[in-house]
Structure formats: C-alpha cells, structure tokens
XYZ file of C-alpha atoms in Angstrom:
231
model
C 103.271 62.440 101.264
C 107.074 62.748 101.114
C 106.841 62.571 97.280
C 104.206 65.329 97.541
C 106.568 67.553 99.576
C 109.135 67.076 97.003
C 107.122 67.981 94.271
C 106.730 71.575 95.694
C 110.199 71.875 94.345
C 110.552 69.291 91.440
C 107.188 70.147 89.777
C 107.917 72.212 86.195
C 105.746 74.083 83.613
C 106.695 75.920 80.648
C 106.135 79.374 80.884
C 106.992 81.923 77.809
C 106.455 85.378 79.404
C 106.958 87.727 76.453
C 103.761 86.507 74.365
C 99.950 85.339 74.861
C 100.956 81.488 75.820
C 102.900 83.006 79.130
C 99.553 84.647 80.351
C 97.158 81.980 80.270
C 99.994 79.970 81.875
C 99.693 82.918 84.763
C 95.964 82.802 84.332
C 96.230 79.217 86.169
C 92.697 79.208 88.038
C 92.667 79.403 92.195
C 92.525 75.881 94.328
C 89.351 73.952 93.236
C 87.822 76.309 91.388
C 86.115 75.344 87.851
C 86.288 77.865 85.194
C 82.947 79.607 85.418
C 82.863 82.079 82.627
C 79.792 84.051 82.638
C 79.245 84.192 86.767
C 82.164 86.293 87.314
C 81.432 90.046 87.417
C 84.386 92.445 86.885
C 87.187 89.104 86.945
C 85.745 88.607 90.896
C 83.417 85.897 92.540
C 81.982 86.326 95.827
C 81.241 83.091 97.618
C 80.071 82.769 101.538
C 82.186 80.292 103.620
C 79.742 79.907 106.240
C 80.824 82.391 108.583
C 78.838 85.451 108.827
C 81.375 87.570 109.558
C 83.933 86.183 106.738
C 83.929 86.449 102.389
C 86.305 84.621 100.467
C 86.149 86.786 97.027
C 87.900 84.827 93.730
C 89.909 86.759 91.820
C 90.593 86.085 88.263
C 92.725 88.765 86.636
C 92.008 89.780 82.962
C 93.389 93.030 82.456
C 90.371 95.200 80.560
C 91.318 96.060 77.089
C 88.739 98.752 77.220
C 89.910 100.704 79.611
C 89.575 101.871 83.218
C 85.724 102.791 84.384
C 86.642 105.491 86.719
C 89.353 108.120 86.163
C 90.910 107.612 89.584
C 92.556 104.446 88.972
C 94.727 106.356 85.525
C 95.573 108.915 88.125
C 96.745 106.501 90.511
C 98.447 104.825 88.379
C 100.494 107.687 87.285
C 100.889 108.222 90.924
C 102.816 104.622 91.185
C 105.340 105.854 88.650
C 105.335 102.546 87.165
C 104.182 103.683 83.665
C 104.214 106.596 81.195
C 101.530 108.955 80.987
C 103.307 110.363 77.713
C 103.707 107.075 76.206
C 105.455 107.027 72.565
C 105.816 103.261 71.035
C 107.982 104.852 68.232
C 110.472 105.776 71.455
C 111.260 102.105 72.150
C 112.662 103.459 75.464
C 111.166 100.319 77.648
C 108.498 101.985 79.217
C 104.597 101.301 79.765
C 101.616 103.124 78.597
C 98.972 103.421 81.864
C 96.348 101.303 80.670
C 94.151 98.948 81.998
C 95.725 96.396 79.332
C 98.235 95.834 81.968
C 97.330 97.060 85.211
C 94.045 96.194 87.566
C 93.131 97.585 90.753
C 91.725 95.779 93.638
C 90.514 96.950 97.293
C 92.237 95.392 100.643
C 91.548 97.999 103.386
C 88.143 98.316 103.470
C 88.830 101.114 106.168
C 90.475 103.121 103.882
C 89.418 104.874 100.633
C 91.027 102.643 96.727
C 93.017 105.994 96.837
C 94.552 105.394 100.226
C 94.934 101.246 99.812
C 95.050 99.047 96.936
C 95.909 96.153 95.656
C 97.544 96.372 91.899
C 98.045 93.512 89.595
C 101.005 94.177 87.063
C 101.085 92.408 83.582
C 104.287 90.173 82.890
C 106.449 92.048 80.600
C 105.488 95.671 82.394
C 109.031 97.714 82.407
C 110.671 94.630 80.845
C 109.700 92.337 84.465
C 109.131 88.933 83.017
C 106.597 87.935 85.909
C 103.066 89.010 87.079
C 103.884 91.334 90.440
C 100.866 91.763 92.815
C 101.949 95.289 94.351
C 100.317 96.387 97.400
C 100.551 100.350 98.263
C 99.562 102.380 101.281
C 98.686 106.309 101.953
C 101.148 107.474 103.787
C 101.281 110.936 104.809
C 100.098 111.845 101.425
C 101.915 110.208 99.430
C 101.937 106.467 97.828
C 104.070 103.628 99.499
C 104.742 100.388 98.401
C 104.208 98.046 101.465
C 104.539 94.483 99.669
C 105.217 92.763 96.114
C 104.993 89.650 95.866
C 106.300 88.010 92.594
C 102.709 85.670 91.293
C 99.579 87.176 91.391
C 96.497 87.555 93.610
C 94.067 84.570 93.678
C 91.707 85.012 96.620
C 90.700 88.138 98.803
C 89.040 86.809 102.380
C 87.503 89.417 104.812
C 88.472 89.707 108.143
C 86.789 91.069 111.617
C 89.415 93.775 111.274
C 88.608 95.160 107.699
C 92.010 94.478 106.298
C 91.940 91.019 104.207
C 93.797 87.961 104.042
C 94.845 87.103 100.717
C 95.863 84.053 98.879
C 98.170 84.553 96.112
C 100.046 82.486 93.951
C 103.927 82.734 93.993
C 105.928 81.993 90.579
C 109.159 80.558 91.277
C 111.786 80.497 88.471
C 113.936 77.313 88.642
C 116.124 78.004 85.374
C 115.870 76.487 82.356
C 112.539 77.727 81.313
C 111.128 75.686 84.088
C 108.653 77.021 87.340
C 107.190 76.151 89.992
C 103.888 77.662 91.412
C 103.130 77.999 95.445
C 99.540 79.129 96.452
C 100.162 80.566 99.846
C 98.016 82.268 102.498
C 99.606 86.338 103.440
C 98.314 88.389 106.492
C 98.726 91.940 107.178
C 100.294 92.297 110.838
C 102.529 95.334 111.782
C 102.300 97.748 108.720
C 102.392 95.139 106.175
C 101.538 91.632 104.861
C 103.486 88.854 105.987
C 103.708 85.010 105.477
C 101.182 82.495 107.665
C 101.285 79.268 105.443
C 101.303 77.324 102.104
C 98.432 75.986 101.096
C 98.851 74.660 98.008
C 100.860 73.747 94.885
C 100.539 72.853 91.236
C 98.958 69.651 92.273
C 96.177 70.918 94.293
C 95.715 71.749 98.190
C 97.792 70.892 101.323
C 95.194 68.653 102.491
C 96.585 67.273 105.840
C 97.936 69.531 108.965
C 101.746 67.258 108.628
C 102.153 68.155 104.855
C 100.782 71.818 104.989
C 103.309 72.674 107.940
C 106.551 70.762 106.513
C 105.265 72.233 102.763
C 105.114 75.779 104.086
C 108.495 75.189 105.646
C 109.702 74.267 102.556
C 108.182 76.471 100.603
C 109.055 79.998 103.175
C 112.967 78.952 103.115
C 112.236 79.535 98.895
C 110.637 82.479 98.843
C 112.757 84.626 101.427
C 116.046 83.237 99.289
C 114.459 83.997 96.134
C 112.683 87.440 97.453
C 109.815 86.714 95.981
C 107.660 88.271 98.317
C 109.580 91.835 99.548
C-alpha cells in the first residue's frame, strides 16, 4: 500500500499535446470502465447505482467534428471569449475558431437553464494551453462567470438530491520532462463553487481501501493546490 501511495507521484506517461497521440493519451477511459463503442449516445453513458434518487452519467469526450446541434452552444461560446468568431488561419495570431472540434458542452445545474450553467470541455492546444481544461461557468447577473477550471477533464457526472452534481474528473499533473501523472478525484459544489472531497483513483486503478484513499487524497490535495490545477 505504501508503494501504491508513492506511485500517485512516481507513476509517468508520455504525453505529446500538440498532435493526435496527446489526445487519445487524454482520452484515458474513467475507473473500470471497458471501452463500449456503440452504447454511448452523444460521448455519455447513463448507468443506475442502485439508489433511486442518484445517476452516475460516463462521460467520454470526443469533440464533434460536425458541428454543434443547437445554435446556443456557438453563441455561448462566443460568450466565454475563449475563441474567435472571425477566425482567419492565414492570421496565425494564436487564436481559436468556435467549433465543436474543440469545445463540448455539458449540463451540471439541473436547476438552471445550459445557458445559465455549464460544464465546457476545452481541447489541449486551445489558445496555445497544452492541457485539456474542464471550465465550469455560472449566470451571474447576466453575464457569464467562470466558477472553476480544473486542469484534466471531466470523467463522471453523478446526480445529487440537490440538483447540482458531483463530478469526477481526472487531473493531469505535469512532472517535467515530458512525464505526467493522472489523479481521478471526486469535486463537490458547496458555497458558490466546486471544491475538493477526495481522490479516488490513479493511473493504476481505484483507491480501494478507506487508509489508502484518505492518505492518497492527502497526497494528492497538497499537489494540486501547489500546482493550481484546480482554480
């Protein structure tokens, strides 16, 4: 267990952001979960966990090459000011055309309109960031806020009593010298935002016993608030 607990640290892939290769390496499938092409609608998979009140939804990010299916989410985007509505690729000036090639919208206040609360998934390489950024973004008196980012990207949505979801996401941690290290860890929203509860994983699979899931998320919080990789 101690050489488990190390390995949250010590554990290294190779990750080349700027091509293909670096987004199958962020493609990494969630915690136990087979690659089931074919039963997953829209890049989500809705499975029970027993409790009628609670959903855990998969999320598998693909980024649709054809496009948005509702205009809303283009004007959003441009909303977010993270691309460029008047996109040139002959201007070479660094920006992002606002496409659903490297942006994907996903719900997390399910008392609130997509317009008011989403979730959005940004594509390594948007506005020359290396990483996948999950960005979450609030309504606030009319305009757009961004309440969270969290450096990774989103790998499970699970409904709560109080409409507002948990989410596990998966946290990419650059160690230097083109090596990483990947923590799957359980978020919360409390007090206007989302916040940290626990680890529950890492490259090697789930925190399995209640001693190495509470030194592990130890760990593993005292990385990410140095690193920032969840602001």
């Amino acid at each position: 267990m101690i050489l488990r607990l190390i390995s949250v640290f010590s554990v290294f892939f190779i990750f080349a952001c700027s091509n293909d290769s670096a987004e199958k390496s962020e493609s990494t499938p969630p915690l136990n979960k087979e690659n089931t092409e074919g039963n997953i609608s829209d890049g989500e998979e809705v499975s029970t966990t027993g409790d009628s009140t609670t959903d855990t939804i998969k999320v598998e990010t693909l980024f649709n090459a054809s496009g948005f299916d509702d205009k809303k989410y283009y004007e959003l985007l441009i909303e977010t000011h993270l691309c460029n509505p008047n996109f040139d690729a002959s201007a070479q000036d660094g920006t992002t055309p606002c496409s659903a090639k490297f942006f994907e919208f996903h719900p997390y206040n399910h008392k609130r309109s997509i317009e008011d609360a989403f979730l959005l998934q940004v594509k390594a390489g948007v506005n020359n960031y290396p990483y996948r950024r999950l960005l979450i973004f609030v309504r606030e008196k009319g305009k757009l806020v961004l309440m969270n980012g969290i450096v990774g990207y989103l790998v499970e949505r699970i409904t709560t009593p109080n409409e507002i979801d948990d989410l596990i996401v998966a946290i990419f941690d650059d160690l230097g010298n083109d090596k990483f290290d990947r923590y799957d860890v359980l978020i919360r929203y409390k007090e206007g935002k989302y916040h940290f509860v626990e680890a529950v994983g890492d490259l090697h699979g789930t925190f399995d016993t209640p001693d190495l899931k509470q030194r592990a998320s130890k760990a593993i919080l005292e990385r990410i608030n140095e690193k920032e990789l969840i602001f």
